[in-house]
XYZ file of C-alpha atoms in Angstrom:
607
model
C 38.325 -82.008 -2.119
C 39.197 -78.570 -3.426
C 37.343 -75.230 -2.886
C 35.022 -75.452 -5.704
C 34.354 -79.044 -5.579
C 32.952 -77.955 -1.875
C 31.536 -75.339 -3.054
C 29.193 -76.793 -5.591
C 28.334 -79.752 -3.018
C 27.199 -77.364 -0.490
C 24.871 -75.689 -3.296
C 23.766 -79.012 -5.062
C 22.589 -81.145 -2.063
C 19.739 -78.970 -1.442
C 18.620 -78.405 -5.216
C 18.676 -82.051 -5.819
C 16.682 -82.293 -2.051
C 14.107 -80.006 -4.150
C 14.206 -81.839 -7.149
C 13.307 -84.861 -5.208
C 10.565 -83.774 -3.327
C 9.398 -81.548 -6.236
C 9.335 -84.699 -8.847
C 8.467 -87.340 -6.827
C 4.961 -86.973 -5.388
C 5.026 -89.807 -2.692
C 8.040 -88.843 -1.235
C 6.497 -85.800 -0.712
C 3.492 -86.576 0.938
C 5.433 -88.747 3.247
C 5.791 -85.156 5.770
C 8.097 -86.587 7.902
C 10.211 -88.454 4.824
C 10.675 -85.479 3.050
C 11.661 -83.686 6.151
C 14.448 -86.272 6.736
C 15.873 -85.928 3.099
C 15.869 -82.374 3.574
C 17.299 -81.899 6.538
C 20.317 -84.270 5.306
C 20.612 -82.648 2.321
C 21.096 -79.154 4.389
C 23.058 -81.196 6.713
C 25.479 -82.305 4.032
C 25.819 -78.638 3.361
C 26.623 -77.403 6.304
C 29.282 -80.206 6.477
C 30.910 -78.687 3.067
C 30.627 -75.468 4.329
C 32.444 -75.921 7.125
C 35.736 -77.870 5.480
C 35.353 -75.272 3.268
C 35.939 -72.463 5.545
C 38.834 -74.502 7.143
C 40.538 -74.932 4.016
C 39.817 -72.177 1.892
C 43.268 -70.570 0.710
C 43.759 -66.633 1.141
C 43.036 -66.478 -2.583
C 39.376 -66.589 -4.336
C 38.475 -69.125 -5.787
C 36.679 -68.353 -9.132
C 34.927 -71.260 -11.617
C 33.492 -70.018 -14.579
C 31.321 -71.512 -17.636
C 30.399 -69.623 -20.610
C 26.520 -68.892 -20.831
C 24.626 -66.593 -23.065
C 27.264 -66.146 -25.990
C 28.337 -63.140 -27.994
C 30.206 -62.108 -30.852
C 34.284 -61.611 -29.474
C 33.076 -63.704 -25.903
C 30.434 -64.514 -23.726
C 28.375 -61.877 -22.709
C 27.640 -63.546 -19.374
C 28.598 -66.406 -17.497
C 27.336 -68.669 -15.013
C 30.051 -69.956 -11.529
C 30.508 -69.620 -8.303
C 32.843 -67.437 -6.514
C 34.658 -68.580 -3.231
C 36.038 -65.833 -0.728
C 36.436 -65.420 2.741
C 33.221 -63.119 2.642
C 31.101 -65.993 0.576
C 32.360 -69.200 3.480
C 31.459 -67.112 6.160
C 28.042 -66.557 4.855
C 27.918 -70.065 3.515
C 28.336 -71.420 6.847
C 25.846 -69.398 8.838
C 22.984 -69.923 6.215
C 24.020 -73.457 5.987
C 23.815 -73.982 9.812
C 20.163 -71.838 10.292
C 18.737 -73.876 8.223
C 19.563 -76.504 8.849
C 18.496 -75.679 12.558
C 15.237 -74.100 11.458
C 14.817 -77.358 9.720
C 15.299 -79.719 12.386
C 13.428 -77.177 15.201
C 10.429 -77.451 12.502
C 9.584 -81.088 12.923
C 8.316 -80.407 16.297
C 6.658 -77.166 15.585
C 4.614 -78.429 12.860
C 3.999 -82.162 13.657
C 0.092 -81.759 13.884
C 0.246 -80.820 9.910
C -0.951 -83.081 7.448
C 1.753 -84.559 5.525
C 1.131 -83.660 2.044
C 1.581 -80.093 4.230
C 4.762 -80.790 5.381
C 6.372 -82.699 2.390
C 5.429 -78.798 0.800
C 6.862 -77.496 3.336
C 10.650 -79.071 3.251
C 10.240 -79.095 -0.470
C 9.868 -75.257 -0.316
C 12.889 -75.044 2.393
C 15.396 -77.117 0.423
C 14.471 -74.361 -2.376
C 15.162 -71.591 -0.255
C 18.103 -72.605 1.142
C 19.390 -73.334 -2.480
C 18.400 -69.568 -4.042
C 20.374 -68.127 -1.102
C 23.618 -70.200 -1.107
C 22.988 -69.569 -4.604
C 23.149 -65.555 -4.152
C 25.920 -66.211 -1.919
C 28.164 -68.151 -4.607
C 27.237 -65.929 -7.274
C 29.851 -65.075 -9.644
C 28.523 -61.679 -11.527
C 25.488 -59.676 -11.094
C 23.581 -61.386 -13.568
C 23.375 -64.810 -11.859
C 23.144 -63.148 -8.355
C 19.843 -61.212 -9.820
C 18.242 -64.840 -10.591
C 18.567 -66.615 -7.321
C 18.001 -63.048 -5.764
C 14.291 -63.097 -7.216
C 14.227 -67.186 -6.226
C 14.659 -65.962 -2.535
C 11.948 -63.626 -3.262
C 9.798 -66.349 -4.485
C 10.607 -68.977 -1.265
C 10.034 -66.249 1.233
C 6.554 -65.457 -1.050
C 5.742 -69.540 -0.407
C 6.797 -70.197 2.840
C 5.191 -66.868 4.416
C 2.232 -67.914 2.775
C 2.365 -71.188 3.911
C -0.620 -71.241 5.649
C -1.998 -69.517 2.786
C -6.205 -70.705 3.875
C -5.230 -68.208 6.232
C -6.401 -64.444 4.879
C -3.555 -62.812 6.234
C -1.142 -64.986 5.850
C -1.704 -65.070 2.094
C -2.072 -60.898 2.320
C 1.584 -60.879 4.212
C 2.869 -62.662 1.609
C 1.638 -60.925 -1.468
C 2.324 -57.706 0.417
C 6.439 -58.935 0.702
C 6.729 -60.085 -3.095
C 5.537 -57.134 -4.054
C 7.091 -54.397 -1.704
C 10.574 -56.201 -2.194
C 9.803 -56.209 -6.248
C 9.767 -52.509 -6.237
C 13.780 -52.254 -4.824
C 14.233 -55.188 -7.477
C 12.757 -53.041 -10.288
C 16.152 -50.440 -9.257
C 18.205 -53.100 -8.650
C 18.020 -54.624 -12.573
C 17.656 -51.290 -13.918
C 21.021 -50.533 -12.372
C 23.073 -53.868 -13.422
C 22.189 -53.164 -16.814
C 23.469 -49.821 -17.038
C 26.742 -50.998 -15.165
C 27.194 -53.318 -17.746
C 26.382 -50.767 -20.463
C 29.077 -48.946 -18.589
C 31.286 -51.348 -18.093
C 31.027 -54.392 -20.264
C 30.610 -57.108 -18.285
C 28.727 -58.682 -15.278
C 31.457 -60.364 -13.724
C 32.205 -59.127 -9.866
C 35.938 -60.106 -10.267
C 36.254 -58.018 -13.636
C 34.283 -55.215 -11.889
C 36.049 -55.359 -8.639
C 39.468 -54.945 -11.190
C 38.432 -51.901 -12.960
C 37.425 -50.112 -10.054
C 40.799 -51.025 -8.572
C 42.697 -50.121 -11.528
C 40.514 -46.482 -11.797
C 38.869 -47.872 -15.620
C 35.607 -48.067 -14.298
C 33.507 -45.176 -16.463
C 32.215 -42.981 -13.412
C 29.471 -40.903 -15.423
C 26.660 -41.511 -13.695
C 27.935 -44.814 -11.566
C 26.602 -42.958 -8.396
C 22.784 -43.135 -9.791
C 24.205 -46.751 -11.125
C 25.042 -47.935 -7.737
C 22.248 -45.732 -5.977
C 19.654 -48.542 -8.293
C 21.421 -50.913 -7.299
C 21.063 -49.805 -3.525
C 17.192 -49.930 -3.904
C 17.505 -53.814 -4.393
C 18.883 -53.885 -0.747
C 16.255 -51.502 0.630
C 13.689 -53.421 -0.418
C 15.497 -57.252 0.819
C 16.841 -55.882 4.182
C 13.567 -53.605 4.834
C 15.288 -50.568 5.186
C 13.090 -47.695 5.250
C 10.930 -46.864 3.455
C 10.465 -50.192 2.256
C 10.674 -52.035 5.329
C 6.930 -52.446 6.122
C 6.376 -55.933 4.889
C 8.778 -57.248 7.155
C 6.452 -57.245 10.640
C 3.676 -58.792 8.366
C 5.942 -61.262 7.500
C 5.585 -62.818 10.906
C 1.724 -64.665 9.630
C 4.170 -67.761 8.355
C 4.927 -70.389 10.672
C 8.058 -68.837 13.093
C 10.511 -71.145 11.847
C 10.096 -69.368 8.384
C 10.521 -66.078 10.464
C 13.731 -67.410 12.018
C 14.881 -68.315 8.737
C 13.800 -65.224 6.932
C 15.186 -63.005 9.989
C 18.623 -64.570 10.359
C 19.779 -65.515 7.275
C 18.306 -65.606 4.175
C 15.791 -62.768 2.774
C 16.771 -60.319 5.025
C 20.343 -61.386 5.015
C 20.691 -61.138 1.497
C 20.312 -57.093 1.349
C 23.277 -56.525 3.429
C 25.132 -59.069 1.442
C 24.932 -57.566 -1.207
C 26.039 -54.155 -0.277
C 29.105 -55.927 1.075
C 29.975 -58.124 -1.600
C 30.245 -55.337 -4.413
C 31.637 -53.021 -2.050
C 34.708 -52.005 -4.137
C 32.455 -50.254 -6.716
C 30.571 -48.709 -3.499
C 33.299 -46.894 -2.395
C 33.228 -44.996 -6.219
C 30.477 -43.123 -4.799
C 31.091 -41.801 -1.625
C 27.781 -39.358 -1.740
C 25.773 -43.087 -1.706
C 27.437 -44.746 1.057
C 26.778 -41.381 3.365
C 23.038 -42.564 1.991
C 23.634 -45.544 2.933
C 24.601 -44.777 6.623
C 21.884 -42.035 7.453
C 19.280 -44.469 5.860
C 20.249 -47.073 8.260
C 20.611 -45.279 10.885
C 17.414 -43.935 11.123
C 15.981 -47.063 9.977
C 17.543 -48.012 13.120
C 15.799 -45.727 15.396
C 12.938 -45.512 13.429
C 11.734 -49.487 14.166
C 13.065 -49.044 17.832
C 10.963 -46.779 18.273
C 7.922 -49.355 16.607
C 9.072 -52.322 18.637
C 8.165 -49.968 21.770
C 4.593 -50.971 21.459
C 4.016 -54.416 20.192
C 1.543 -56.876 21.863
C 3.174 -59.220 19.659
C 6.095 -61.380 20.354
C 6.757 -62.023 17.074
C 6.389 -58.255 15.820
C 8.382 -57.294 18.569
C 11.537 -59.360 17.114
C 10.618 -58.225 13.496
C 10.982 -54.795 14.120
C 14.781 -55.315 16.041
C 15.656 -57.324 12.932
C 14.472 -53.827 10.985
C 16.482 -51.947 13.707
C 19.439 -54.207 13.684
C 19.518 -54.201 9.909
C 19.896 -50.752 9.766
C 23.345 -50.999 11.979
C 24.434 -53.489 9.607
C 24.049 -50.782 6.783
C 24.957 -47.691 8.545
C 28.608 -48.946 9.368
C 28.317 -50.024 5.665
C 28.006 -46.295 4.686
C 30.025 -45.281 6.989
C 32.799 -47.303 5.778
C 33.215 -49.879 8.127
C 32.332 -52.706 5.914
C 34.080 -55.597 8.525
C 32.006 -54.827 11.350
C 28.773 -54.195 9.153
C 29.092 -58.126 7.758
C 30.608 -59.166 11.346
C 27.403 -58.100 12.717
C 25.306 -59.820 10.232
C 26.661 -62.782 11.538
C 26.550 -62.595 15.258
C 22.783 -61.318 14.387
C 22.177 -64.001 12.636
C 23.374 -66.800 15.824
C 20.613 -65.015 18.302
C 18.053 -63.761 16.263
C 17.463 -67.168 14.824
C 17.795 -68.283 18.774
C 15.634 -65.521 19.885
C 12.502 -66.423 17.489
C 12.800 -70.410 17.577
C 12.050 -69.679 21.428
C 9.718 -66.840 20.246
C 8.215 -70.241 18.725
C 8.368 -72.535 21.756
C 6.336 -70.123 23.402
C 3.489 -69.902 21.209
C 3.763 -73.865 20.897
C 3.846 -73.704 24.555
C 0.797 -71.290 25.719
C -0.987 -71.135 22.140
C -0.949 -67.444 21.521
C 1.432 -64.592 20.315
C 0.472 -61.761 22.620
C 2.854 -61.662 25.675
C -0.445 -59.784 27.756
C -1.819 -63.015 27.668
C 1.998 -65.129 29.398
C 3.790 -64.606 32.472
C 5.740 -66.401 34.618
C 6.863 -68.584 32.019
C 10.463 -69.303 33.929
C 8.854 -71.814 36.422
C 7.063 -74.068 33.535
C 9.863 -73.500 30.328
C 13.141 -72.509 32.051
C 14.955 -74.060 29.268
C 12.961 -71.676 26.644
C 13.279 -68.948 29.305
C 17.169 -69.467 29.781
C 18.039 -69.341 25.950
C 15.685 -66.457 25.248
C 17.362 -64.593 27.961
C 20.948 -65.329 26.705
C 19.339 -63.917 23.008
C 17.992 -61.525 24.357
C 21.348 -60.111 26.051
C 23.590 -60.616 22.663
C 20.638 -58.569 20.980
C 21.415 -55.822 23.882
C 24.920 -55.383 23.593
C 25.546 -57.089 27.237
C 29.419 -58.500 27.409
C 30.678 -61.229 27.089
C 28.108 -62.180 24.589
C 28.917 -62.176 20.586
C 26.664 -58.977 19.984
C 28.534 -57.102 22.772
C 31.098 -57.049 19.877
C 29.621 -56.501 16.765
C 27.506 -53.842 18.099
C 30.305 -52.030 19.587
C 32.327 -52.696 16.660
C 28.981 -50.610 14.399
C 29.308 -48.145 16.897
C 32.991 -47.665 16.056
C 32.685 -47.622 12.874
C 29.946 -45.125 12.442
C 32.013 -42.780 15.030
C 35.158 -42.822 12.988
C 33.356 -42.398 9.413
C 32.420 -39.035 10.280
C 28.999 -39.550 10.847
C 28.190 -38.023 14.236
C 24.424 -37.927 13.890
C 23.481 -41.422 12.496
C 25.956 -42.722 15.615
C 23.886 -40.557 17.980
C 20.510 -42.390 16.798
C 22.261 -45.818 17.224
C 23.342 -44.867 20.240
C 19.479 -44.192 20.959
C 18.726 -47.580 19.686
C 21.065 -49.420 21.664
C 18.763 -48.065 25.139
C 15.497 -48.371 23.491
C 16.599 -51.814 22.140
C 17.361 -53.119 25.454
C 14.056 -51.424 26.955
C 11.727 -53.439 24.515
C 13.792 -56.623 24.476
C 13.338 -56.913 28.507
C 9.910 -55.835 28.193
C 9.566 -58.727 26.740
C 11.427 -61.068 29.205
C 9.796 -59.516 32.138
C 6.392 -59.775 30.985
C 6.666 -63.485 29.272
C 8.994 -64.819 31.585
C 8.884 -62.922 34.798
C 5.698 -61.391 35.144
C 2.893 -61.388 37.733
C -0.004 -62.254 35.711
C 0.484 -66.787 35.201
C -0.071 -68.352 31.651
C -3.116 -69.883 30.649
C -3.034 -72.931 30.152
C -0.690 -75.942 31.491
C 3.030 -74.752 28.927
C 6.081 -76.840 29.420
C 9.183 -77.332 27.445
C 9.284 -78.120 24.210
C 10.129 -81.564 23.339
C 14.604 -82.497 22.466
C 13.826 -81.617 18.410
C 13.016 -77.995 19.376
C 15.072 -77.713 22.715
C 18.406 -78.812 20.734
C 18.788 -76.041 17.954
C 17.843 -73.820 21.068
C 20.487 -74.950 22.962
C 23.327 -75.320 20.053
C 22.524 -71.472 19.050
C 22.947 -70.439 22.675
C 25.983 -71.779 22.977
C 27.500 -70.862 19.812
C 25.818 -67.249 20.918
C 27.572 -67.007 24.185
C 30.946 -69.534 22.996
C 31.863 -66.486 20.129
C 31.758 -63.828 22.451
C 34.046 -65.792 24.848
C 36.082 -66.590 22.604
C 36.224 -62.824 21.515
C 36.890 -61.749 25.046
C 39.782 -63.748 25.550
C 41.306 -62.754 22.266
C 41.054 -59.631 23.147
C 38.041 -58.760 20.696
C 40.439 -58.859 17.665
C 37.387 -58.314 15.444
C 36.268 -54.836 16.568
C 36.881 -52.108 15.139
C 38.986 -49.489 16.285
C 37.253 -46.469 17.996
C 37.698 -44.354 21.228
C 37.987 -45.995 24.496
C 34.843 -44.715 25.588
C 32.395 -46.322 23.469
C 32.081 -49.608 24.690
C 31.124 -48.495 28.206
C 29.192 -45.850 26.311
C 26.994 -48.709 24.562
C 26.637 -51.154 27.817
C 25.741 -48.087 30.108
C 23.108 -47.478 27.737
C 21.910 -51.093 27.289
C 22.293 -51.599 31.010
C 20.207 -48.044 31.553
C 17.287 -49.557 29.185
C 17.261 -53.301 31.105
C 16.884 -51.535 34.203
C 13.977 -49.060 33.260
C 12.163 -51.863 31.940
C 12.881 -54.091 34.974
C 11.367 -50.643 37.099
C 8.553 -50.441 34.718
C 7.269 -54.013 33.830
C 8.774 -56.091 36.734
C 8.764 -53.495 39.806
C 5.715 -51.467 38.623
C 7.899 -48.566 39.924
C 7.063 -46.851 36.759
C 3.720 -46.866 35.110
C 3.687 -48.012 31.929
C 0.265 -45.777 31.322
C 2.314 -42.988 32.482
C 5.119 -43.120 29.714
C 1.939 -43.827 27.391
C 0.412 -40.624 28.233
C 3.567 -38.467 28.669
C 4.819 -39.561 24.954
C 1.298 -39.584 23.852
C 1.714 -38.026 20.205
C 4.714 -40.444 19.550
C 2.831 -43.162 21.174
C -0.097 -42.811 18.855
C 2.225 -42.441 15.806
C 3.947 -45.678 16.937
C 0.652 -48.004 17.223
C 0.170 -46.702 13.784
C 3.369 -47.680 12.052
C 3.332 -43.846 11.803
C 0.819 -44.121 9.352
C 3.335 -45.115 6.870
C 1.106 -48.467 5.924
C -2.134 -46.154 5.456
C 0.021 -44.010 3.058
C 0.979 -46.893 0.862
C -2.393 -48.688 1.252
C -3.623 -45.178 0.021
C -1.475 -44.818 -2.869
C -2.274 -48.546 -4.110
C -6.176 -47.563 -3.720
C -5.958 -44.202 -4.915
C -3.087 -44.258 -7.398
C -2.577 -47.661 -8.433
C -6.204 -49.162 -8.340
C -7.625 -45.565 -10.210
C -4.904 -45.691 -12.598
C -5.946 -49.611 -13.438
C -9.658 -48.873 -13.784
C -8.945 -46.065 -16.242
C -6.841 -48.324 -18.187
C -9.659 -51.014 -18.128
C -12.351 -48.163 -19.283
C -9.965 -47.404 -22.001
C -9.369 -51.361 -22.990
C -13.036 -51.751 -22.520
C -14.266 -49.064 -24.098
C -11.422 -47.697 -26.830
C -9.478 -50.658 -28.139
C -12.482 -52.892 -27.742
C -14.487 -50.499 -28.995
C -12.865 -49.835 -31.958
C -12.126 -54.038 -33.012
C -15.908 -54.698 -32.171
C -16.728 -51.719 -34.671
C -14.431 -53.368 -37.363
C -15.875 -56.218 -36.896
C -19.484 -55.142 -37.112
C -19.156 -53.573 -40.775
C -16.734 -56.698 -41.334
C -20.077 -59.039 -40.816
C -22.354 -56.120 -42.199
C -20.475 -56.303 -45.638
C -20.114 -59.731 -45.363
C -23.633 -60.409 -44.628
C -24.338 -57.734 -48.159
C -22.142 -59.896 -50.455
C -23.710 -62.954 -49.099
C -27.083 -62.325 -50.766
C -24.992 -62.226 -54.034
C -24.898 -66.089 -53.783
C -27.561 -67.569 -55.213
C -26.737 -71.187 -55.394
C -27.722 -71.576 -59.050
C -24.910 -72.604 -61.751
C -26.842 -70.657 -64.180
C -26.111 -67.558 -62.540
C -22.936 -67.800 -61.954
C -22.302 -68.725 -65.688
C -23.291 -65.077 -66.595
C -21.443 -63.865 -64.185
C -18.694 -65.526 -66.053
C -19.306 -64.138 -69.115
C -20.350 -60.576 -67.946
C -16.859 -60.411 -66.589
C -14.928 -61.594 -69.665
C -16.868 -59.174 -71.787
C -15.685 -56.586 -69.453
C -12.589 -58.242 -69.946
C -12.947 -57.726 -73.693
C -13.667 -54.460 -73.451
C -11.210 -53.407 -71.736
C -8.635 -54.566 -73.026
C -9.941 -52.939 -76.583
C -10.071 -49.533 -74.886
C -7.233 -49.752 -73.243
């Protein structure tokens, strides 16, 4: 099978999963039926995805079919377009869902299974939109299954949507993410005023060849930007993301690892060649992320919540991702995206066997969880040291490769706020594993392991988790980028600094916790309030945005209905006037007759 044949298979066996499930009402109320089909469907696309990336020539591959026409050629098109960049990505969404499905037959086996047949219906449509966004051949067809991710991650966070605020989280994410989208269009249809066409390959061409028109291409590809600032939740637009966590946590594994948030730094990497036309936007780009970076660090200091805790270090690691985008490292900006995307899926599927285990998200209310889940406890912990930058794990090298990357672009304070991140990450991270895992205070109730169908995708992520970064090691770390000699022992003293205050502070009670409260009191405060950055939109939507929409209502209500119920009034009160004309006698209207055609007459004498 060629490249595109693959290609296409790996798309199409989930759509047609959807289709099924969608069309065909007892298949999908047969929960555990529907979850087969879908998980072989997803299977079957991780299988093409992976002879895909095995035999995928150094060339793209490009397949193209005409779509809306236009006088002298189509003005768009609809195909898929097959790189190195697109298999890689293909591949790891392919295998995390596929994962996430599997993991989710034991995590939601008490549902109903009407519940569940929604469920994998919704999944297989998910993972379609976003191999979808990954094949996309233009910006046009990428903007389509970019709003169908939006609309999965709307359904699936929502799942549980009796649930107040789980139907609040996910109103709250459509519409947060809809306001980068509103940039995002805005700016493909100027580039194609600008340019002419949609297509990435003629794009990627003129901006090679210098024809791209650059009058005003930085605000162009500054709109387009926004789109990514609101998928990847990079600040300010990155508080929906911890709300995100009231869907079921395999929909937060999926959302985290590879698909919504995934999506954002895609993007910025696939249409990179008309990114580096602006260099004033990429510097953007890299300070944004940066202190994005630091910024939900700093928020993931004080979470009682396990699963808020990982949601803010997928905000944090996001913005590494896009700050060695800016900074012009675009390989190890995509190279972390997919190490992140191995043990952030690992760390919240056993985010997930906890809960299933003990019943409860806040880790106050665990400890000591190693004796009764070591499995759960053992891949956590091997997560949890990729996510810190600990060698010989794959994150060791991604992270370090960020760091590199960031150093040699120039931008010397964005690298010192990662390199900020990279101690505060590993502080909160083993706050975490000494509290759940390690601490002094025993579990209620009786947790145990989960059952094989959750343990497995725990185990294969681990392994692919620590497996990469061996296999990095003994190449010699081939993928990272080049940089001073001193930052990789700059990054793991720092990591190794924050795993051993937390170990003093939440394991050896050599440090009081209370203490570090009260001694970064005013940023303490400003953390447990998202520094007050959700009270400042909740106060513009009530203020602004709810005022605004009752004065338009007075004015509907009161102008424009005022005025067509006043039309209408002397419309019946003349009408109800020229009714009393009719009298119903033929008489009558027989001089009527002939009053009018001696008018008529007379008239016409006159005239």
């Amino acid at each position: 099978m060629n490249a595109g044949t693959l290609a296409l298979a790996a798309l199409g066996l989930p759509f047609c999963s959807f289709v099924l499930l969608a069309v065909v009402p007892p298949l999908r109320r047969a929960g555990r039926v529907a979850g087969a089909l879908s998980i072989a469907a997803i299977g079957g696309s991780l299988l093409a995805s992976l002879v895909l990336g095995r035999t995928l020539p150094r060339e793209s591959v490009e397949l193209t079919w005409p779509w809306l026409p236009a006088e002298g050629g189509p003005m768009a098109t609809v195909g898929i377009l097959v790189d190195h960049l697109a298999a890689s990505m293909l591949v790891l969404v392919a295998l995390v869902s596929f994962l996430v499905q599997l993991y989710s037959l034991g995590y939601l086996e008490h549902e109903t299974p009407p519940a569940l047949g929604r469920y994998y219906a919704y999944h297989s449509l998910f993972a379609f939109s976003m191999l979808g966004l990954v094949l996309a051949s233009n910006f046009l067809q990428m903007f389509i299954f970019w709003e169908l991710v939006g609309l999965c991650s709307y359904l699936l966070i929502g799942f549980w949507y009796t649930k107040p605020e789980a139907a609040r989280a996910a109103v709250k994410a459509f519409w947060v993410t809809k306001a980068g989208d509103l940039g995002f269009i805005i700016g493909i249809v100027l580039l194609w005023g600008q340019a002419g066409t949609f297509q990435f390959s003629g794009l990627f061409q003129m901006a090679a060849d210098r024809t791209l028109p650059t009058a005003g291409l930085a605000l162009i590809m500054f709109l387009i930007y926004l789109g990514a600032v609101g998928k990847s939740a990079q600040f300010p637009l990155h508080v929906w993301l911890p709300d995100a966590m009231e869907g079921p946590t395999p929909v937060s594994a999926l959302i985290h690892a590879a698909t919504m948030v995934a999506a954002g730094v895609y993007l910025v990497s696939r249409v990179y060649p008309l990114f580096l036309l602006t260099p004033d936007v990429l510097a953007l780009i890299g300070w944004v992320g940066a202190f994005t970076a630091l910024l939900a660090a700093t928020l993931g200091l004080v979470q009682a919540d396990i699963k808020r805790v990982l949601a803010y270090s997928t905000v944090s690691q996001l913005g590494f991702m896009m700050a060695a985008l800016g900074a012009g490292a675009a390989a190890a900006g995509f190279f972390h995206l997919l190490t992140h995307g191995l043990f952030k899926a690992l760390l919240f599927l056993g985010a997930g066997a906890v809960i299933h285990a003990v019943g409860t998200n806040d880790i106050w209310k665990m400890g000591r969880l190693y004796r009764a889940m070591p499995q759960t406890a053992i891949v956590f912990l091997v997560g949890t040291l990729a996510l810190a930058g600990i060698w010989p794990f794959a994150g060791f090298f991604s992270k370090d490769a960020v760091l590199a990357g960031v150093w040699e672009g120039g931008l010397t304070t964005p690298f010192l706020m990662l390199a900020l991140t990279v101690f505060l990450t590993a502080f909160y991270m083993f706050r975490v594993v000494f509290v759940v895992f390690f601490g002094n205070r025993p579990a209620e109730g009786h947790p145990h392991d989960v059952p094989l169908v959750m343990s497995g995708p725990l185990w294969i992520l681990a392994i692919l988790t620590l497996g990469w970064g061996i296999s990095l090691a003994a190449s010699g770390g081939e993928e990272k980028a080049h940089g001073p000699e001193w930052i990789p022992w700059l990054a793991s003293g720092l990591a190794v600094a924050g795993i051993v205050f937390a170990w003093l502070t939440y394991q050896k009670r050599a440090v009081s916790a209370d203490a570090l409260a009260r001694t970064f009191r005013p940023l303490y405060v400003a953390a447990l309030s998202k520094f007050w950055l959700d009270d400042l939109y909740g106060g513009i939507y009530r203020g602004l945005l709810l005022g605004f929409s009752r004065l338009v209502g007075w004015v509907d209500r009161y102008l424009v209905d005022g005025l067509v119920n006043l039309a209408s009034a002397w419309t019946l009160r003349w009408g109800d006037g020229l009714r009393r004309i009719q009298t119903g006698r033929a008489q009558d209207y027989l001089y009527g007759v002939a009053f009018g055609l001696l008018l008529v007459i007379v008239w016409s004498y006159w005239r």
